[in-house]
Each structure stands twice: as structure tokens, then as C-alpha cells.
Amino acid sequence: MIRLAARQLRHRVGRTLVLLLGILVAATGFSVLTGTAETQRLDIIGSVKQHYRAQYDILVRPKDSTTAIEQSSGMVRANYLSGIHGGITMEQLKKIRGLDGIEVAAPIAMIGYFSGEGTMRVPVTDVIDKGERTMLRVERTRVADRGLTRIPYAPSYQYVTRRPLTFTMDSGEPLNLTTERLASGKNVRLGDSLLWPSPTKAGPFPFDGGPSSDAWSTENGRGRGFPVPDSETPVARGEAVVSLTQQFPLLLAAVEPRAEAALAGLDKAVVEGAYLGSPAKLTKWDIPLLASTRPFADQQEEVVVSRLPAGAAEKVANGAPAKEVRSYLESQKGAVVKKVKVDSGGFFEDLLNTWKHQNGPQSTRFSPLTRYWVAGPVDYRRGAGGTLTPTPVVNGDKVWDAPKWAGGAPIGSADTQFRHLSLRSLKTGMDGEDGLGGPLFMRLMGRFDVTRLPGFSELSTLPMETYNAPSAVAGDDRTSELLKGRDLLPTDNVAGYLQAPPLLLTDLKGMAKIAKRDKSGALATAPLSVVRVRVSGVTGPDPVSRERIAQVAHDIVAATGLDVDITMGSSPSAVTVELPAGAYGRPALTLKEGWVGKGAAYRILNEADRKSLVLFVLILAVCGLFVLNAASAAMRARRSELGVLACLGWPRRKLFGVVLSEVGVIGLVAGLLSAALAVPLSSWFGLRVSAPHALLALPAALLLALAAGVVPAWRASSVPPAAAVRADVRVTRRAASPRGITGLALANLARVPGRTALGASTLMICVFTLSVMFAATYGFHGRVVGSLLGEAIVIQARPGDYAAIAVMFALGALAVADVLYLGVRERDPELAVLRGVGWRGRTLARLVLSEGAVIGLLGALVGAAAGLAAAMALTGEMPKIVVTGALSAAGLAVLLAVLASVVPAMLAQRLPLAAVLARG
């Protein structure tokens, strides 16, 4: 039986070589591509290992602080810390640290927003009148949100005189205690003309109380009636300035210095002064501070200075009543003499400078702590396509009430609010409360620069709002144009959507001082907001490390009952947020935020394995269909010979064995050749396939040949002997004659539906695979994985995927060519008759080309439709670019099918008419 199989292979060299070539291409392509895919998988694992670990492995939060959106999406939302103020006790922190496997447990206590007043000066010497006095109107506008939000202040007026001003130390309004001695020797009390009562229903913001006034002497300064603080740079004699004050909110958080240094490297980021916990001379009233070097706020002050007519200043010098002066000033337009923009960073620096010298020998300004705000979380509504819309809220005016020693509300908080606020008051001890002896004061000990913190991969970063300001990028072209291509950043809106990170850090001892004076008592009972845990002994995203982290997380829940998130292996994921319009000009915006998808690294590894498996199955399917067609053709060519053997008494199993042996021998030879070619071919194309992996081509080719040859061998051995040795005689009913070349091509393909379906199926699989890959690559930018790490991995894995698809298309084209070749060989008597009755050779070639085009079109349309349906099910979207990609894949399939038809068409065109007719 073996010798018979070998003899048949030797005598049918053409068909043997076709089958050998098909199995060789299939086995070599499979070997090279699977080896490349395995290499890619190892690269992916390496990338995941490189980026798998962020600053902490476990995030511990208060009980029931996880929102419904986080539970359903598996992501930690942006700004999560700004909505958590307390909830974890010091006792629970102690229990966490007592567990096995804890390397670092770093707590954060988000205390709240403290406001302080910063001052900036605008020089106006060059715009005052040449005479003794000038009246200026100062109009300010707060500009934020990349220029989209504009909040106007109430106008202010500044009286500038070249005469000295005298200030009397007494109780009362500063301007009422300030006098100007005129050249005539008369003393004029400025408050009589410049102290204007506020509206009876004045609100908490700087535009609610009506216009304000100030005075300045180029001789001795004394703006607002007070001497220039020693901590500020003095103004030279003869110079005039306009002082701008701003209430700047600063979020204060408490950390444990040693744990924070171990987890985040905060001690290495100090660029000025000393780190928290360093020896320092502090009183029991001082709160030690470590401040950020930048305010992280997108806001500026646009200042317009107008010079009013000389009569305005003369009315003040003449002591006109305040009501008359105010009425006159508001009726004067004046001439604009200066426009400047002042960045809020200057107010921030001035405020910190005040706290740096608090109670020191240079200090003449005091900022006692009397209150702070606590902001709650943002509530979202989920919309179509998974978009989120934050819900605006309304906070009443009482939340801004300013007790004694406290300033007003930050002007940015007048804009649309998204967080519920609560105001917490502190005991000052000013009236002998509990023997406290006085109020608390901020004492700046040092500054830190977040850019000096040890770097972590952007692909696995976690929310570290202690240091990084949340930002949002444009989610569509309209928003990008409105934001001028820049990110949306936080402002001084205490209840705003985006919140600045804590600009001030204190230690747990400083927090305890504040908690002791907190009248609500909330800060004293459970002050900690979160605890970030790094687990010891973690080496990578391996099962042992994952189990170690899972065990620690389980132990934390058992010991404390708190909410626990395993964050190792997480990566930022884009979430679309529809931000409603603001109250001062900002339109609604479509934003993309980087929420953190938990466990993204593990999903990537699973997706990589799943993608490789699917791709391998599809490659095998195309290879199997090609070999199945070639084997079927070989068996059909030997139908008569097998019938003769059956007539001579060969049993069916022996015939089955002969046929399968022939296919197996071809598969074995193809496997040997494929194993020899795999390594040099992979090196030629810049791929990496090891020799052991190349040897897998041998069993792959043999199994593929045997699997594809089973059906043809079974069919060949099952034909009755008499039917096998004589030509088929079929009784057919009358059918309509086909019209034209296309009609005849359709009729020919319909005569062999199995073979036609086989050729179309190979192209259908190719088009389907390319359509889905194109959708994942371009239409959805790698969102099959859905994270930045996933994006990087998808980009990394694409070349090998497309190489595999290219081989699939090549095999598909060969399969179509083989199908058409068999059709020509089997129908050569018919084609010869057509030539005999007058058909030209090029007409027969057009017939074969039409058959190839129909097969290609059938496979392309079904494959494109299936690919689009799969892409839609995978992502829920259908962008135009994805449809274009699927149609392009379909067009490529049709083109390859037509090109594959060229050789069979040339064979039909050059058919030897006489020889075929004589044989028939």
C-alpha cells in the first residue's frame, strides 16, 4: 500500500506538487507566525511587567465610599480623594500596619480648604495726573477655563495723592482713620468721602458688596490705611501702586512623613526649607506646612485702570459726602490708561510668604485659622455610550459665612458648583475658649516640587491627587477648539468639578491640633481619608504575587471592615464626561478623563492569549480549507483508478488507507521542508523564531494534511466500483440557457457549490479577520483593551497580526486559483466545444476571470458583513473609518480573487483544441 502511494505520487507530479506547495506554505506560515505571536506574547508580558506596578498595590477607603459607577465599571474615578474627608480611624491604620505582608501603609487625611489673602501690586505711577491728586477706577475680571469663564469683580476706586497720609492707630475702618494734610494746612479724613455702605442684601462674593475704595500716597504709601508689611518689598518714594487682594483657597492634607517618603519619595522632592518632621521651633499654635511650588490653577486677573476727571479727586480733597462722591464716580466713564494681566500664582506666593513669616520678627500680617470647607464627591448621570454627566448642585450663601478673622469667599466659587460643601469652624481661644490661649497659625516649613518625585510609568499611573492636578482633555473637535488645544485645569472654585491637589501638607501632629479645635468633632473621630498600601514580596504580575496581594487585601477587610481596591496592574482608561455649561460664559464641554481601570494588566495578558488563539484558529481554518480543496482535487483525478482497484477486490478501508497515506506522505515532506525554511525565512523578514519552534512545523503539516485528507479519502473509498469506472450519466430537467459571460460563470459555479463555497470561505475568513483588526486598530484606537497600557500593547502587537493576515490572504488567493484550475481541467471538453463553435480564447479567459470575481465578491461581502457585525458587538460603535476599512478589505479580496484567476484563464485561453476533442 505504501509503495502504491509512493508510485502514484511520483507519476502525478503536477497535482502532488500543488498539494505539497499548499501544505508547505500553510505549515511554514503557521510556524513562523505562531512563533512570532509567541515572541510578541513574551514582549507583551515583558511590557506588562515593566509597567504593572504603580505607587501602591492596594487602596483602602472608608466603608461604603465606593460609588455605583465605580462598582459597575471597575474603575477608580478621577478626583476620588477630593470627595473623601475622613472615615478611617487611627486604630484601623494601626491594625493595617500590624498585618503580615505590609511593606508600606501610607495614610492621607484630606482636611479641607483653608483660605488666605494674597496681595499683588500694579504700578500706576506712569498714569497719574501731574497735579497733586488723581482718582483711578480699577475694573477686574477673573478669567479661567482657558478664557471661557469670565467673572467680573465690583469696581474699585483708588485715590492717589502726592501729599503724605497719616494713619491713627485706633479701632474703626482704616480709611476713616486716615487723613491727608492739604497744602493749605487743613486735615481731611478720607473716610468721610470714600467709605460707602455695602448693599443690605450683599452676597459673599467680591461683586456682591458694591464698589470699594482705597488710598495711596506717593510720599509714604499706606495703601488701605495700613503701613506696607515688612515682609513685602517696599515701594520707592514717588511711586504709586494699586494693590489687588485675592482670597486663595488651599486644600490641606495630612500625611505621615516617614511613610510618604517610603511610598512616594516626597522627601526627595523638597526644594526649599525642610521636610515635614524635621526639627523645628514650633509653638503649640503653629501648624507645620510643606507647600507645593505651583498652584496648579488656570486663572488670571484682567485689570483695566481708568483715570477719572480731575474733579473726582478734588471732591475727596474737599471732603464731599460719601454718597455724593460715589454717585459722581459711578457717572464718570474716564479714560483707560492701563491694561494688565496678573496670574494667580503671584497671589499664591504672597500668601505663602505671609505664612512663612507668621509670628516671626518680620511679620506684620496675621492669618489665624478660624474655618475650613469640606467638599463632597461629584455625582454623575450615565448617558448613552457610557458617557458621564456631573450633576450641578447649589450651596447656600451660609456656607460662605465669614466668622471673625476670616476673609470672604473665593470669587471662582460663584461659578457652577458640582460638590456639596460644609463649613467647619475652629475654636480660636480668643475669648478664653477651653484655655486654648489663641488661634492656630500656618507656619511654612518648606516647599516641594512634584516634578522631583520619583517617576512612575504613565501607563500604570494611579490617582495620586496628593501631588498631581487632575486634568481633562478635549473629547471632540469642538471642545478642542474652545480650549485652544489645551487641557482643562482646576480653578479656585472650591465646589468646582476639577479640584487642585492639596497645595499644603502637614503631618499627623498638625492634623491633631486642628482636630482638637474642630467644633464639629468629625476630624477627631475618623480623620484619615485613604490608606495606600504597598505589599512586600511582589515581583510581577505572576500568580504568586497576585495571590500575595489578594491575601493582604482579604486580611485588611477582615481586620477593619473597610473598602479595599486591588490597584496593582491598573492603567488609566479614557472616560467621556459631558461637563454642563458654567454660569459665567463657559459653554458645555465634552471631555476625556483618565480614570483608572483596575486589573488592566491581567486583562491585557488574557486578551493577548485570546487574540493569539483566535488568530491561530483562523490561520488553521484557511490552511485547512486550502489543503482540503487540493486533496479533494487529487482524489477526483484518481477516481477511475480507485474504481478499478475496488473492482479487483480492494476493501474500502484499504482504499481509504492508500489515499490517506498519499496525503500523509505529502504532509510529511512539506513539514520537513517547512521546518528547514522557517528559521531563515523568519530572519529574512526580521522576525524571531527559534529552532525548536520551527520543528513544530513537522507535526503541524502532518496533522493538517491528514485532517484535510480524511474527507476526500472517505469519499474516494465510498464510491461504488461500477460508478467509479464509467462516466456519470445524469438526467436533468430543462433549464434556462445562461445569458452572457456572467450568467455562464454563475451557472458553472452553481454546478459545483461545495467547491465554490470552499473558495469563497477562505476569502470570507480573511476579510472578516482584517475587518475586525482594522476596527480595533484604527476605529477604536485599541479600546478593545481600554487603557493606556492596552493602547501601547495593541500598537506593539500589530505588525505580527498583519503579517498573519497577509499570509491568510495569500493562501486564500491560492485556494481560489486552485478551485478555478480544477474547474478548467474538468470542463476542458466543454471549453473546447465552445472554441469549436466560434468562441475566442480571450472570451474563455473572461469567463474564468468572471468566475473568480464572483467567488471573490461572495466571500468579500459575507466577510465584511460578519466583520462589521463583530466590531459593532465588540465596541457598540460604527465609525465611518471602520466601514471604510471593511469595504477596503472586501475590495482587496475581490482583487486577489481576480488576480488568482489569471493563470487558470490563460490555461483556458490556450486550450489545445484538437487534443481535447480527440480525447473526448
Tab-separated table of N, CA and C in Angstrom, residues 240-342:
chain	number	residue	atom	x	y	z
A	240	ALA	N	3.608	104.992	42.757
A	240	ALA	CA	2.226	104.680	43.136
A	240	ALA	C	1.866	103.294	42.625
A	241	VAL	N	1.108	102.569	43.425
A	241	VAL	CA	0.666	101.234	43.032
A	241	VAL	C	-0.805	101.066	43.379
A	242	VAL	N	-1.426	100.111	42.668
A	242	VAL	CA	-2.766	99.651	43.012
A	242	VAL	C	-2.618	98.260	43.591
A	243	SER	N	-3.089	98.068	44.812
A	243	SER	CA	-2.995	96.768	45.470
A	243	SER	C	-4.238	95.931	45.154
A	244	LEU	N	-3.997	94.700	44.676
A	244	LEU	CA	-5.082	93.765	44.389
A	244	LEU	C	-5.016	92.642	45.408
A	245	THR	N	-6.103	92.365	46.054
A	245	THR	CA	-6.152	91.261	47.017
A	245	THR	C	-7.050	90.157	46.479
A	246	GLN	N	-6.712	88.948	46.860
A	246	GLN	CA	-7.479	87.802	46.384
A	246	GLN	C	-7.516	86.732	47.469
A	247	GLN	N	-8.704	86.220	47.698
A	247	GLN	CA	-8.842	85.089	48.617
A	247	GLN	C	-8.467	83.814	47.866
A	248	PHE	N	-7.416	83.157	48.314
A	248	PHE	CA	-6.905	81.979	47.611
A	248	PHE	C	-7.183	80.735	48.449
A	249	PRO	N	-7.982	79.793	47.938
A	249	PRO	CA	-8.263	78.577	48.714
A	249	PRO	C	-7.146	77.565	48.561
A	250	LEU	N	-6.761	76.950	49.636
A	250	LEU	CA	-5.669	75.985	49.639
A	250	LEU	C	-6.140	74.713	50.336
A	251	LEU	N	-6.119	73.616	49.595
A	251	LEU	CA	-6.523	72.331	50.168
A	251	LEU	C	-5.380	71.790	51.021
A	252	LEU	N	-5.693	71.493	52.267
A	252	LEU	CA	-4.702	70.989	53.213
A	252	LEU	C	-4.937	69.505	53.454
A	253	ALA	N	-3.865	68.728	53.365
A	253	ALA	CA	-3.917	67.293	53.654
A	253	ALA	C	-2.819	66.957	54.656
A	254	ALA	N	-3.077	65.932	55.425
A	254	ALA	CA	-2.084	65.471	56.400
A	254	ALA	C	-1.534	64.123	55.961
A	255	VAL	N	-0.222	63.985	56.059
A	255	VAL	CA	0.435	62.729	55.720
A	255	VAL	C	1.374	62.364	56.859
A	256	GLU	N	1.801	61.133	56.846
A	256	GLU	CA	2.834	60.724	57.786
A	256	GLU	C	4.177	60.823	57.065
A	257	PRO	N	5.068	61.697	57.473
A	257	PRO	CA	6.280	61.974	56.693
A	257	PRO	C	7.097	60.738	56.336
A	258	ARG	N	7.307	59.846	57.300
A	258	ARG	CA	8.158	58.697	57.021
A	258	ARG	C	7.513	57.756	56.004
A	259	ALA	N	6.222	57.481	56.150
A	259	ALA	CA	5.530	56.588	55.220
A	259	ALA	C	5.435	57.217	53.836
A	260	GLU	N	5.220	58.542	53.789
A	260	GLU	CA	5.101	59.218	52.499
A	260	GLU	C	6.433	59.230	51.763
A	261	ALA	N	7.503	59.337	52.502
A	261	ALA	CA	8.826	59.279	51.882
A	261	ALA	C	9.085	57.888	51.305
A	262	ALA	N	8.662	56.851	52.028
A	262	ALA	CA	8.888	55.489	51.557
A	262	ALA	C	8.018	55.149	50.356
A	263	LEU	N	6.790	55.656	50.329
A	263	LEU	CA	5.866	55.305	49.242
A	263	LEU	C	6.089	56.173	48.009
A	264	ALA	N	6.153	57.490	48.193
A	264	ALA	CA	6.170	58.405	47.060
A	264	ALA	C	7.482	59.157	46.898
A	265	GLY	N	8.418	59.031	47.833
A	265	GLY	CA	9.678	59.760	47.728
A	265	GLY	C	9.515	61.250	47.925
A	266	LEU	N	8.550	61.658	48.788
A	266	LEU	CA	8.272	63.079	48.971
A	266	LEU	C	9.472	63.825	49.521
A	267	ASP	N	10.250	63.186	50.382
A	267	ASP	CA	11.400	63.867	50.981
A	267	ASP	C	12.430	64.283	49.934
A	268	LYS	N	12.484	63.562	48.821
A	268	LYS	CA	13.444	63.878	47.756
A	268	LYS	C	12.949	65.002	46.860
A	269	ALA	N	11.703	65.427	47.033
A	269	ALA	CA	11.143	66.483	46.193
A	269	ALA	C	11.185	67.846	46.859
A	270	VAL	N	11.722	67.930	48.092
A	270	VAL	CA	11.795	69.217	48.796
A	270	VAL	C	12.886	70.068	48.153
A	271	VAL	N	12.512	71.275	47.715
A	271	VAL	CA	13.461	72.162	47.029
A	271	VAL	C	13.769	73.418	47.838
A	272	GLU	N	13.057	73.604	48.935
A	272	GLU	CA	13.278	74.797	49.758
A	272	GLU	C	12.875	74.476	51.187
A	273	GLY	N	13.657	74.912	52.145
A	273	GLY	CA	13.318	74.680	53.542
A	273	GLY	C	13.565	73.245	53.954
A	274	ALA	N	12.743	72.778	54.877
A	274	ALA	CA	12.938	71.459	55.471
A	274	ALA	C	11.729	70.574	55.236
A	275	TYR	N	11.949	69.254	55.287
A	275	TYR	CA	10.885	68.264	55.133
A	275	TYR	C	10.071	68.187	56.421
A	276	LEU	N	8.845	67.747	56.286
A	276	LEU	CA	7.990	67.565	57.460
A	276	LEU	C	8.645	66.587	58.432
A	277	GLY	N	8.526	66.883	59.713
A	277	GLY	CA	9.118	66.014	60.720
A	277	GLY	C	10.530	66.407	61.090
A	278	SER	N	11.127	67.345	60.334
A	278	SER	CA	12.476	67.810	60.691
A	278	SER	C	12.410	68.659	61.961
A	279	PRO	N	13.474	68.688	62.721
A	279	PRO	CA	13.468	69.508	63.945
A	279	PRO	C	13.184	70.977	63.622
A	280	ALA	N	12.283	71.574	64.363
A	280	ALA	CA	11.927	72.972	64.142
A	280	ALA	C	11.373	73.553	65.428
A	281	LYS	N	11.536	74.864	65.556
A	281	LYS	CA	10.998	75.563	66.719
A	281	LYS	C	9.552	75.952	66.439
A	282	LEU	N	8.647	75.141	66.934
A	282	LEU	CA	7.227	75.392	66.731
A	282	LEU	C	6.544	75.591	68.071
A	283	THR	N	5.607	76.498	68.093
A	283	THR	CA	4.790	76.678	69.288
A	283	THR	C	3.592	75.744	69.199
A	284	LYS	N	2.839	75.691	70.280
A	284	LYS	CA	1.660	74.828	70.278
A	284	LYS	C	0.547	75.372	69.394
A	285	TRP	N	0.746	76.590	68.865
A	285	TRP	CA	-0.270	77.192	67.987
A	285	TRP	C	0.112	77.081	66.506
A	286	ASP	N	1.309	76.560	66.212
A	286	ASP	CA	1.785	76.505	64.832
A	286	ASP	C	1.408	75.177	64.165
A	287	ILE	N	0.946	75.264	62.922
A	287	ILE	CA	0.691	74.089	62.086
A	287	ILE	C	1.803	74.025	61.048
A	288	PRO	N	2.721	73.062	61.138
A	288	PRO	CA	3.823	72.999	60.157
A	288	PRO	C	3.297	72.654	58.766
A	289	LEU	N	3.831	73.314	57.754
A	289	LEU	CA	3.344	73.139	56.397
A	289	LEU	C	4.488	72.839	55.437
A	290	LEU	N	4.201	71.986	54.476
A	290	LEU	CA	5.040	71.784	53.303
A	290	LEU	C	4.160	72.163	52.118
A	291	ALA	N	4.561	73.172	51.352
A	291	ALA	CA	3.705	73.717	50.297
A	291	ALA	C	4.244	73.362	48.923
A	292	SER	N	3.339	73.236	47.984
A	292	SER	CA	3.711	72.985	46.588
A	292	SER	C	4.351	74.235	45.993
A	293	THR	N	5.221	74.018	45.026
A	293	THR	CA	5.858	75.150	44.362
A	293	THR	C	4.960	75.761	43.301
A	294	ARG	N	3.846	75.134	42.982
A	294	ARG	CA	2.957	75.661	41.951
A	294	ARG	C	1.510	75.511	42.398
A	295	PRO	N	0.639	76.433	42.002
A	295	PRO	CA	-0.758	76.375	42.471
A	295	PRO	C	-1.660	75.497	41.625
A	296	PHE	N	-1.222	75.038	40.455
A	296	PHE	CA	-1.998	74.143	39.585
A	296	PHE	C	-3.329	74.744	39.150
A	297	ALA	N	-3.449	76.038	39.127
A	297	ALA	CA	-4.737	76.660	38.799
A	297	ALA	C	-4.645	77.392	37.472
A	298	ASP	N	-5.705	77.306	36.703
A	298	ASP	CA	-5.801	78.035	35.445
A	298	ASP	C	-6.696	79.246	35.673
A	299	GLN	N	-6.104	80.347	36.096
A	299	GLN	CA	-6.891	81.549	36.340
A	299	GLN	C	-5.972	82.772	36.329
A	300	GLN	N	-6.492	83.835	35.777
A	300	GLN	CA	-5.766	85.096	35.709
A	300	GLN	C	-6.718	86.241	36.070
A	301	GLU	N	-6.109	87.387	36.387
A	301	GLU	CA	-6.878	88.605	36.641
A	301	GLU	C	-6.613	89.583	35.493
A	302	GLU	N	-7.657	89.945	34.791
A	302	GLU	CA	-7.531	91.007	33.799
A	302	GLU	C	-7.880	92.321	34.490
A	303	VAL	N	-6.962	93.269	34.483
A	303	VAL	CA	-7.116	94.533	35.202
A	303	VAL	C	-7.130	95.673	34.185
A	304	VAL	N	-8.172	96.505	34.277
A	304	VAL	CA	-8.288	97.688	33.429
A	304	VAL	C	-8.322	98.911	34.353
A	305	VAL	N	-7.351	99.802	34.192
A	305	VAL	CA	-7.256	101.013	35.015
A	305	VAL	C	-7.694	102.211	34.169
A	306	SER	N	-8.670	102.971	34.697
A	306	SER	CA	-9.140	104.190	34.025
A	306	SER	C	-8.844	105.397	34.909
A	307	ARG	N	-8.441	106.497	34.290
A	307	ARG	CA	-8.205	107.744	35.022
A	307	ARG	C	-9.433	108.633	34.882
A	308	LEU	N	-9.995	109.023	36.013
A	308	LEU	CA	-11.206	109.833	36.023
A	308	LEU	C	-10.855	111.316	35.955
A	309	PRO	N	-11.841	112.146	35.645
A	309	PRO	CA	-11.571	113.593	35.573
A	309	PRO	C	-11.026	114.130	36.890
A	310	ALA	N	-10.290	115.215	36.797
A	310	ALA	CA	-9.656	115.806	37.986
A	310	ALA	C	-10.667	116.160	39.053
A	311	GLY	N	-11.899	116.457	38.660
A	311	GLY	CA	-12.920	116.820	39.637
A	311	GLY	C	-13.234	115.705	40.604
A	312	ALA	N	-13.030	114.452	40.216
A	312	ALA	CA	-13.322	113.332	41.108
A	312	ALA	C	-12.420	113.360	42.324
A	313	ALA	N	-11.088	113.547	42.119
A	313	ALA	CA	-10.149	113.589	43.241
A	313	ALA	C	-10.358	114.846	44.085
A	314	GLU	N	-10.753	115.959	43.447
A	314	GLU	CA	-10.959	117.195	44.192
A	314	GLU	C	-12.134	117.092	45.145
A	315	LYS	N	-13.148	116.298	44.750
A	315	LYS	CA	-14.291	116.117	45.649
A	315	LYS	C	-13.851	115.448	46.940
A	316	VAL	N	-12.936	114.478	46.850
A	316	VAL	CA	-12.434	113.827	48.052
A	316	VAL	C	-11.608	114.804	48.880
A	317	ALA	N	-10.767	115.562	48.200
A	317	ALA	CA	-9.921	116.532	48.921
A	317	ALA	C	-10.753	117.610	49.595
A	318	ASN	N	-11.907	117.889	49.026
A	318	ASN	CA	-12.792	118.908	49.612
A	318	ASN	C	-13.700	118.329	50.684
A	319	GLY	N	-13.611	116.989	50.930
A	319	GLY	CA	-14.412	116.374	51.978
A	319	GLY	C	-15.872	116.221	51.616
A	320	ALA	N	-16.208	116.040	50.316
A	320	ALA	CA	-17.601	115.854	49.905
A	320	ALA	C	-18.167	114.594	50.551
A	321	PRO	N	-19.458	114.547	50.839
A	321	PRO	CA	-20.060	113.373	51.472
A	321	PRO	C	-19.883	112.117	50.625
A	322	ALA	N	-19.787	110.984	51.304
A	322	ALA	CA	-19.517	109.712	50.629
A	322	ALA	C	-20.566	109.400	49.563
A	323	LYS	N	-21.849	109.657	49.867
A	323	LYS	CA	-22.912	109.359	48.912
A	323	LYS	C	-22.750	110.171	47.634
A	324	GLU	N	-22.407	111.462	47.789
A	324	GLU	CA	-22.220	112.328	46.624
A	324	GLU	C	-21.020	111.881	45.802
A	325	VAL	N	-19.925	111.539	46.485
A	325	VAL	CA	-18.710	111.120	45.789
A	325	VAL	C	-18.962	109.831	45.006
A	326	ARG	N	-19.610	108.888	45.643
A	326	ARG	CA	-19.861	107.621	44.970
A	326	ARG	C	-20.735	107.824	43.738
A	327	SER	N	-21.783	108.613	43.869
A	327	SER	CA	-22.676	108.869	42.751
A	327	SER	C	-21.922	109.515	41.601
A	328	TYR	N	-21.042	110.469	41.929
A	328	TYR	CA	-20.280	111.151	40.887
A	328	TYR	C	-19.316	110.178	40.199
A	329	LEU	N	-18.628	109.367	40.985
A	329	LEU	CA	-17.658	108.433	40.411
A	329	LEU	C	-18.330	107.437	39.466
A	330	GLU	N	-19.479	106.933	39.850
A	330	GLU	CA	-20.168	105.957	39.013
A	330	GLU	C	-20.709	106.576	37.727
A	331	SER	N	-20.827	107.902	37.683
A	331	SER	CA	-21.327	108.556	36.472
A	331	SER	C	-20.213	108.894	35.491
A	332	GLN	N	-18.950	108.745	35.927
A	332	GLN	CA	-17.821	109.113	35.086
A	332	GLN	C	-17.256	107.876	34.374
A	333	LYS	N	-17.070	108.041	33.080
A	333	LYS	CA	-16.518	106.934	32.302
A	333	LYS	C	-15.012	106.859	32.446
A	334	GLY	N	-14.350	107.974	32.365
A	334	GLY	CA	-12.903	108.003	32.486
A	334	GLY	C	-12.208	107.505	31.235
A	335	ALA	N	-10.900	107.634	31.221
A	335	ALA	CA	-10.072	107.204	30.094
A	335	ALA	C	-9.236	106.004	30.516
A	336	VAL	N	-9.281	104.943	29.723
A	336	VAL	CA	-8.498	103.745	30.016
A	336	VAL	C	-7.022	104.066	29.804
A	337	VAL	N	-6.227	103.881	30.856
A	337	VAL	CA	-4.811	104.228	30.778
A	337	VAL	C	-3.886	103.027	30.959
A	338	LYS	N	-4.424	101.876	31.365
A	338	LYS	CA	-3.562	100.692	31.554
A	338	LYS	C	-4.413	99.431	31.535
A	339	LYS	N	-3.879	98.396	30.870
A	339	LYS	CA	-4.480	97.065	30.888
A	339	LYS	C	-3.366	96.061	31.190
A	340	VAL	N	-3.571	95.246	32.171
A	340	VAL	CA	-2.570	94.239	32.533
A	340	VAL	C	-3.276	92.927	32.876
A	341	LYS	N	-2.518	91.848	32.794
A	341	LYS	CA	-2.988	90.528	33.235
A	341	LYS	C	-2.085	90.056	34.365
A	342	VAL	N	-2.699	89.594	35.421
A	342	VAL	CA	-1.968	89.144	36.595
A	342	VAL	C	-2.307	87.681	36.837
